[in-house]
PDB file of N, CA, C and O in Angstrom:
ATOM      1  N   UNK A  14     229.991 -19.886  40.070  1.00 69.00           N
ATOM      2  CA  UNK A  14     231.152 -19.045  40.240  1.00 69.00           C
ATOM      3  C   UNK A  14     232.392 -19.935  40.195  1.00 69.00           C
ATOM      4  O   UNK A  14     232.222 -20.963  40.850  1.00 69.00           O
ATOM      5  N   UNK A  15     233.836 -19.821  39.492  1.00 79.00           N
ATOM      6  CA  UNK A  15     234.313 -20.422  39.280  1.00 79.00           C
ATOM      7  C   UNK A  15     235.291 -20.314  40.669  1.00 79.00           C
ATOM      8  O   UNK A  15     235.301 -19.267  41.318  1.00 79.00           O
ATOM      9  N   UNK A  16     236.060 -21.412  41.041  1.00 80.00           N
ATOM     10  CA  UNK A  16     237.173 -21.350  42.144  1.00 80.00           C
ATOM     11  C   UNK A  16     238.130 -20.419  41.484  1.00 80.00           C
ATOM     12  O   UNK A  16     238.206 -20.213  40.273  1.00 80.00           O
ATOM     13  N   UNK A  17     238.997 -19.774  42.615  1.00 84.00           N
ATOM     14  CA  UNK A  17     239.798 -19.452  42.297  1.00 84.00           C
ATOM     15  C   UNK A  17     241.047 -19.241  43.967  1.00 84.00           C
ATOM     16  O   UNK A  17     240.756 -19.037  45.146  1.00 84.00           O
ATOM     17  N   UNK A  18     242.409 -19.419  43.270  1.00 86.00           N
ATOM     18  CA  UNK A  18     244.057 -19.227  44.176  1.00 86.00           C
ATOM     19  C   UNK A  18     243.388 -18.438  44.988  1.00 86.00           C
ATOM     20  O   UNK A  18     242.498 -17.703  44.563  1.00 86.00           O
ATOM     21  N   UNK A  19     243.782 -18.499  46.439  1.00 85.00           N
ATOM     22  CA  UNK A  19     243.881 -17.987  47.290  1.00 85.00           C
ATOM     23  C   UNK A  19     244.928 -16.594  47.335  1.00 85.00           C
ATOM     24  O   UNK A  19     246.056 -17.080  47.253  1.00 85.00           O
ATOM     25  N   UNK A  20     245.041 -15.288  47.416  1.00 88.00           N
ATOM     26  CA  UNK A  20     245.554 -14.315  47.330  1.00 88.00           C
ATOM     27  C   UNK A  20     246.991 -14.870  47.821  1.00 88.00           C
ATOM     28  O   UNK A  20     247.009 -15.786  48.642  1.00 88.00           O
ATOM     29  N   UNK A  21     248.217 -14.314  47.317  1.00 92.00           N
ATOM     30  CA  UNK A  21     249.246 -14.962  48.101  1.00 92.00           C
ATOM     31  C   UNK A  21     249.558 -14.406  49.860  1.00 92.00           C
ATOM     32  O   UNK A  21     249.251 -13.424  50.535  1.00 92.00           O
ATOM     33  N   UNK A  22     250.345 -15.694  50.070  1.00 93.00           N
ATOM     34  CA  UNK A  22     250.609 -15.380  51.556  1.00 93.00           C
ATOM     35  C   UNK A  22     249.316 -16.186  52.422  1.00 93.00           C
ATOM     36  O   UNK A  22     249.404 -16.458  53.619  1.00 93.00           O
ATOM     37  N   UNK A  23     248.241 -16.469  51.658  1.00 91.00           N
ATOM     38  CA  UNK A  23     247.677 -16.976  52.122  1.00 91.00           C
ATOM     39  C   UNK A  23     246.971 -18.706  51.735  1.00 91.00           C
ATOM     40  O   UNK A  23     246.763 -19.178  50.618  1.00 91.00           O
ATOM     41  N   UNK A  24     246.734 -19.343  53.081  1.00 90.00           N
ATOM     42  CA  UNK A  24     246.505 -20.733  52.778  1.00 90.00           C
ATOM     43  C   UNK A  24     245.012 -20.865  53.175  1.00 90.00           C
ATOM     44  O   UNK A  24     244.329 -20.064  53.812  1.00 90.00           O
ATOM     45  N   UNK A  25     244.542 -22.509  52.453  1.00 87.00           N
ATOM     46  CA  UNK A  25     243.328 -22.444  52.651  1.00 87.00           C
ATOM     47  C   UNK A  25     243.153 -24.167  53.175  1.00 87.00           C
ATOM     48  O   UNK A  25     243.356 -25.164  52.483  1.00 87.00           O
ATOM     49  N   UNK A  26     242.864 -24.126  54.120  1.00 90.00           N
ATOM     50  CA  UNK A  26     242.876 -25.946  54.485  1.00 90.00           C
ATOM     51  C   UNK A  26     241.557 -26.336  54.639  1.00 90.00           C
ATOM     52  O   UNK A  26     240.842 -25.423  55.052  1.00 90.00           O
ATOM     53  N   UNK A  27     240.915 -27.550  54.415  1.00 91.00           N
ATOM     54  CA  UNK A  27     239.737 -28.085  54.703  1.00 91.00           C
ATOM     55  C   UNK A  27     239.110 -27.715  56.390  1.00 91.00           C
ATOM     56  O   UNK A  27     239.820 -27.339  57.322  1.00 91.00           O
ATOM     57  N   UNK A  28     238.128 -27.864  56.425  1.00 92.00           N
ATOM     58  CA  UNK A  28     237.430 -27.283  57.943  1.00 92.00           C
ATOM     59  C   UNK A  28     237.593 -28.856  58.310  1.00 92.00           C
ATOM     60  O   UNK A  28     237.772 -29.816  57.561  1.00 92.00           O
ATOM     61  N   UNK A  29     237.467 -28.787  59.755  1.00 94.00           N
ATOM     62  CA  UNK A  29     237.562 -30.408  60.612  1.00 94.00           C
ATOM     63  C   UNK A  29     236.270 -29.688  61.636  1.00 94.00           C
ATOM     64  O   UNK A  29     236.094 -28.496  61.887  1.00 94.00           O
ATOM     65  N   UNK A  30     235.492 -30.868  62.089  1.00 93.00           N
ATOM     66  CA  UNK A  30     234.677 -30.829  62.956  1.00 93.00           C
ATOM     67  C   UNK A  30     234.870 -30.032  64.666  1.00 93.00           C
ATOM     68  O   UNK A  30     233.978 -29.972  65.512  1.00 93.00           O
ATOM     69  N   UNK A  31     236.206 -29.526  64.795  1.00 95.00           N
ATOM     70  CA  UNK A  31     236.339 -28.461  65.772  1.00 95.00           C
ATOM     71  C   UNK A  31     236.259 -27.200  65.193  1.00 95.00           C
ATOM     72  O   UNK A  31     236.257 -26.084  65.714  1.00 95.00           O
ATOM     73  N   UNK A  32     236.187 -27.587  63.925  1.00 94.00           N
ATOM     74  CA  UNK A  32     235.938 -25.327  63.339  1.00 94.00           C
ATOM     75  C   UNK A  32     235.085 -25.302  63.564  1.00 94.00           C
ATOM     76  O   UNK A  32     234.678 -24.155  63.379  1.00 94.00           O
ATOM     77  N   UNK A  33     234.065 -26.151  64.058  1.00 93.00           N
ATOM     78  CA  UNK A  33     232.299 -25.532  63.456  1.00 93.00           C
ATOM     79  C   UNK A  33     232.301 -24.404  64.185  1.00 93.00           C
ATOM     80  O   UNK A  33     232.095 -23.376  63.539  1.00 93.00           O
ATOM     81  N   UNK A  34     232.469 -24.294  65.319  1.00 93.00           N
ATOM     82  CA  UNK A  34     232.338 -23.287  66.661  1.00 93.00           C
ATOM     83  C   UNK A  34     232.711 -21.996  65.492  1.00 93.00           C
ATOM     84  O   UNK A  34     231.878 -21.547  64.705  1.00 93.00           O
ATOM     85  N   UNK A  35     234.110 -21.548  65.588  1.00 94.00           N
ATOM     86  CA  UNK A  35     234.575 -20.818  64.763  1.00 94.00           C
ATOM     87  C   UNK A  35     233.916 -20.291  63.856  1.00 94.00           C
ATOM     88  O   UNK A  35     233.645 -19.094  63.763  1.00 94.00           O
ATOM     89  N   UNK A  36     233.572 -21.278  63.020  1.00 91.00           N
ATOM     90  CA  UNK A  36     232.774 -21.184  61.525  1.00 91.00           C
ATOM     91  C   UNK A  36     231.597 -20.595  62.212  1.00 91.00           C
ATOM     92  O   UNK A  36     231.611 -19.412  62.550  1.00 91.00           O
ATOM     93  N   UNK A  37     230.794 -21.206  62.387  1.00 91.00           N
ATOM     94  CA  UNK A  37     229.277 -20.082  62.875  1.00 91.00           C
ATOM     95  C   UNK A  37     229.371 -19.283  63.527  1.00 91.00           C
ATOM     96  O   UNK A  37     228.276 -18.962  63.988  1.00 91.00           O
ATOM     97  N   UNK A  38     230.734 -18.297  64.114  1.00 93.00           N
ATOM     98  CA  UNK A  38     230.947 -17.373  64.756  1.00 93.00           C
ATOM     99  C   UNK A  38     231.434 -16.409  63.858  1.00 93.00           C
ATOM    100  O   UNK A  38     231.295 -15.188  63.943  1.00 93.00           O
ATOM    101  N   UNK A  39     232.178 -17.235  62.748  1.00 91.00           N
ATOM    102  CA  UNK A  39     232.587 -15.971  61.568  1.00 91.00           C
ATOM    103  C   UNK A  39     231.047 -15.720  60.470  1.00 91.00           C
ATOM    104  O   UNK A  39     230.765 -14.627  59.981  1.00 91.00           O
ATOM    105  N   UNK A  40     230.493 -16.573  60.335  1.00 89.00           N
ATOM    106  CA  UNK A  40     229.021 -16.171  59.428  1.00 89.00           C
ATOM    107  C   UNK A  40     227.882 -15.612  60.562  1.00 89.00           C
ATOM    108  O   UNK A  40     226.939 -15.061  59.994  1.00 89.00           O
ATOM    109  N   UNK A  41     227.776 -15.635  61.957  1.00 89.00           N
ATOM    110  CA  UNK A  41     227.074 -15.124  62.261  1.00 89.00           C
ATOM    111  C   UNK A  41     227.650 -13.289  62.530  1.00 89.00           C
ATOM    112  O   UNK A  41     226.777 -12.424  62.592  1.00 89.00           O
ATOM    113  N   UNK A  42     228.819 -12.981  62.637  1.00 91.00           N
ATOM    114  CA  UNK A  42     229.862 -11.628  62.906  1.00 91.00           C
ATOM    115  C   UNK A  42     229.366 -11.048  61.247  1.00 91.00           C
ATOM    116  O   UNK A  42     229.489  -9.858  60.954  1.00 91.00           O
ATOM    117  N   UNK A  43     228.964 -11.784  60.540  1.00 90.00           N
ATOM    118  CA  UNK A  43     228.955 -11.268  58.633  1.00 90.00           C
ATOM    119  C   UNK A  43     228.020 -11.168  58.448  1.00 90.00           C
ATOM    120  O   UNK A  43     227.681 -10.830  57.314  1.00 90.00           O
ATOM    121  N   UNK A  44     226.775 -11.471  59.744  1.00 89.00           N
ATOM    122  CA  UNK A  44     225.139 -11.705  59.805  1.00 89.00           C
ATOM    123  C   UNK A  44     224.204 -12.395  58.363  1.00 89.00           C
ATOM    124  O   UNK A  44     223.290 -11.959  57.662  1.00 89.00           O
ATOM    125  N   UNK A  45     224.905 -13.522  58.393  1.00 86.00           N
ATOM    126  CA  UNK A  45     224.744 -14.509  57.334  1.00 86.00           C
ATOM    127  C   UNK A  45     223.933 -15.492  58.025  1.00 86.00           C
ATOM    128  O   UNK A  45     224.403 -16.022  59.031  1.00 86.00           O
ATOM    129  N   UNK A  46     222.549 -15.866  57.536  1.00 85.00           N
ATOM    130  CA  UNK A  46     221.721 -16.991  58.266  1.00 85.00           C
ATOM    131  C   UNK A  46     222.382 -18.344  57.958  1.00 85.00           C
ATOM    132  O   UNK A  46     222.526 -18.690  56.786  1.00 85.00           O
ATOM    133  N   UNK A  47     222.605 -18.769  58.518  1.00 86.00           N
ATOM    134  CA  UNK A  47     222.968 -20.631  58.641  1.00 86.00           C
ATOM    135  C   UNK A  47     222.725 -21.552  60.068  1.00 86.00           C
ATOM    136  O   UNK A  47     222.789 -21.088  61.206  1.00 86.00           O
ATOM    137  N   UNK A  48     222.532 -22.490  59.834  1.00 86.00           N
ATOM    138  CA  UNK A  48     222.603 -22.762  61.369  1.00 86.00           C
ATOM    139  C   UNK A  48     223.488 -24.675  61.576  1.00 86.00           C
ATOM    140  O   UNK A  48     223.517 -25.697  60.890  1.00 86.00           O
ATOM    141  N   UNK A  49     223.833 -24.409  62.387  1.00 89.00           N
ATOM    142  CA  UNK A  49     224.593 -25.805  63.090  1.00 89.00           C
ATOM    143  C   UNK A  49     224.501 -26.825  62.305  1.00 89.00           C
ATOM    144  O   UNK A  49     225.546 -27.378  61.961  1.00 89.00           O
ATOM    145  N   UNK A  50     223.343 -27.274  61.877  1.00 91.00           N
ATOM    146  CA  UNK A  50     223.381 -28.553  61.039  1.00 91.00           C
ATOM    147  C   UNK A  50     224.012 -28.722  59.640  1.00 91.00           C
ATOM    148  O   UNK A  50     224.501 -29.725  59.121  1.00 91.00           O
ATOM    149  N   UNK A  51     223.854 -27.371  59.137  1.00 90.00           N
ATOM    150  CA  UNK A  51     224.578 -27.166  57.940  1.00 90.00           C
ATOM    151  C   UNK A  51     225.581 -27.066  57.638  1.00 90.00           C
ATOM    152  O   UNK A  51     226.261 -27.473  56.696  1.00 90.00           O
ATOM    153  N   UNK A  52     225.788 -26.231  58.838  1.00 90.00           N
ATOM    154  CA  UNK A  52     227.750 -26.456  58.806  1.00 90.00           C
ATOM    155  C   UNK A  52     228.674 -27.610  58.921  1.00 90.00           C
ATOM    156  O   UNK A  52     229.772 -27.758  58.384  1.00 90.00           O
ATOM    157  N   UNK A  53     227.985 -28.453  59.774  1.00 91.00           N
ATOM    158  CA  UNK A  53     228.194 -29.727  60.170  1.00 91.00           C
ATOM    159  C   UNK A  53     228.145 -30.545  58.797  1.00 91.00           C
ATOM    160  O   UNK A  53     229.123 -31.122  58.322  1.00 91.00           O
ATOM    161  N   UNK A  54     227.253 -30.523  58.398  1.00 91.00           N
ATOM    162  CA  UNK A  54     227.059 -31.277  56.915  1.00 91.00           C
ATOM    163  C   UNK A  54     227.790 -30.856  55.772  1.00 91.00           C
ATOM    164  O   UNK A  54     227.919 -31.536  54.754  1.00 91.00           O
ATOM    165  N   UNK A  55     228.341 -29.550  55.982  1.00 89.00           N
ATOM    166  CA  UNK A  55     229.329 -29.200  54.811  1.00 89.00           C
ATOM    167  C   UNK A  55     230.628 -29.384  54.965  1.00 89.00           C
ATOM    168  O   UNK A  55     231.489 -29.391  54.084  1.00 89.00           O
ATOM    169  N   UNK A  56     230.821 -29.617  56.745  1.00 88.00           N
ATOM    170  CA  UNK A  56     232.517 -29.720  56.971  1.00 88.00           C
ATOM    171  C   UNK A  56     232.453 -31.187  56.557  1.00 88.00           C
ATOM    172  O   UNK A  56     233.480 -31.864  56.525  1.00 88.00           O
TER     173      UNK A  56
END
């Protein structure tokens, strides 16, 4: 799938190792399987 601009008005910044919390709280709310290590390894 190719990237694409962020809709305007909106920004998109790299994740830092305090989103993880966040991050597996927004994919588990979307009931998307992932778990801790992965996220960790992708931020």
């Amino acid at each position: 799938m190719p990237r694409r601009d962020p809709p305007d008005g909106f920004t998109v910044e790299p994740a830092t190792p305090d989103d993880r919390l966040d991050i597996l709280r927004v994919l588990d709310a979307a009931m998307l399987e992932t778990d801790a290590e992965t996220v960790a390894a992708a931020i």
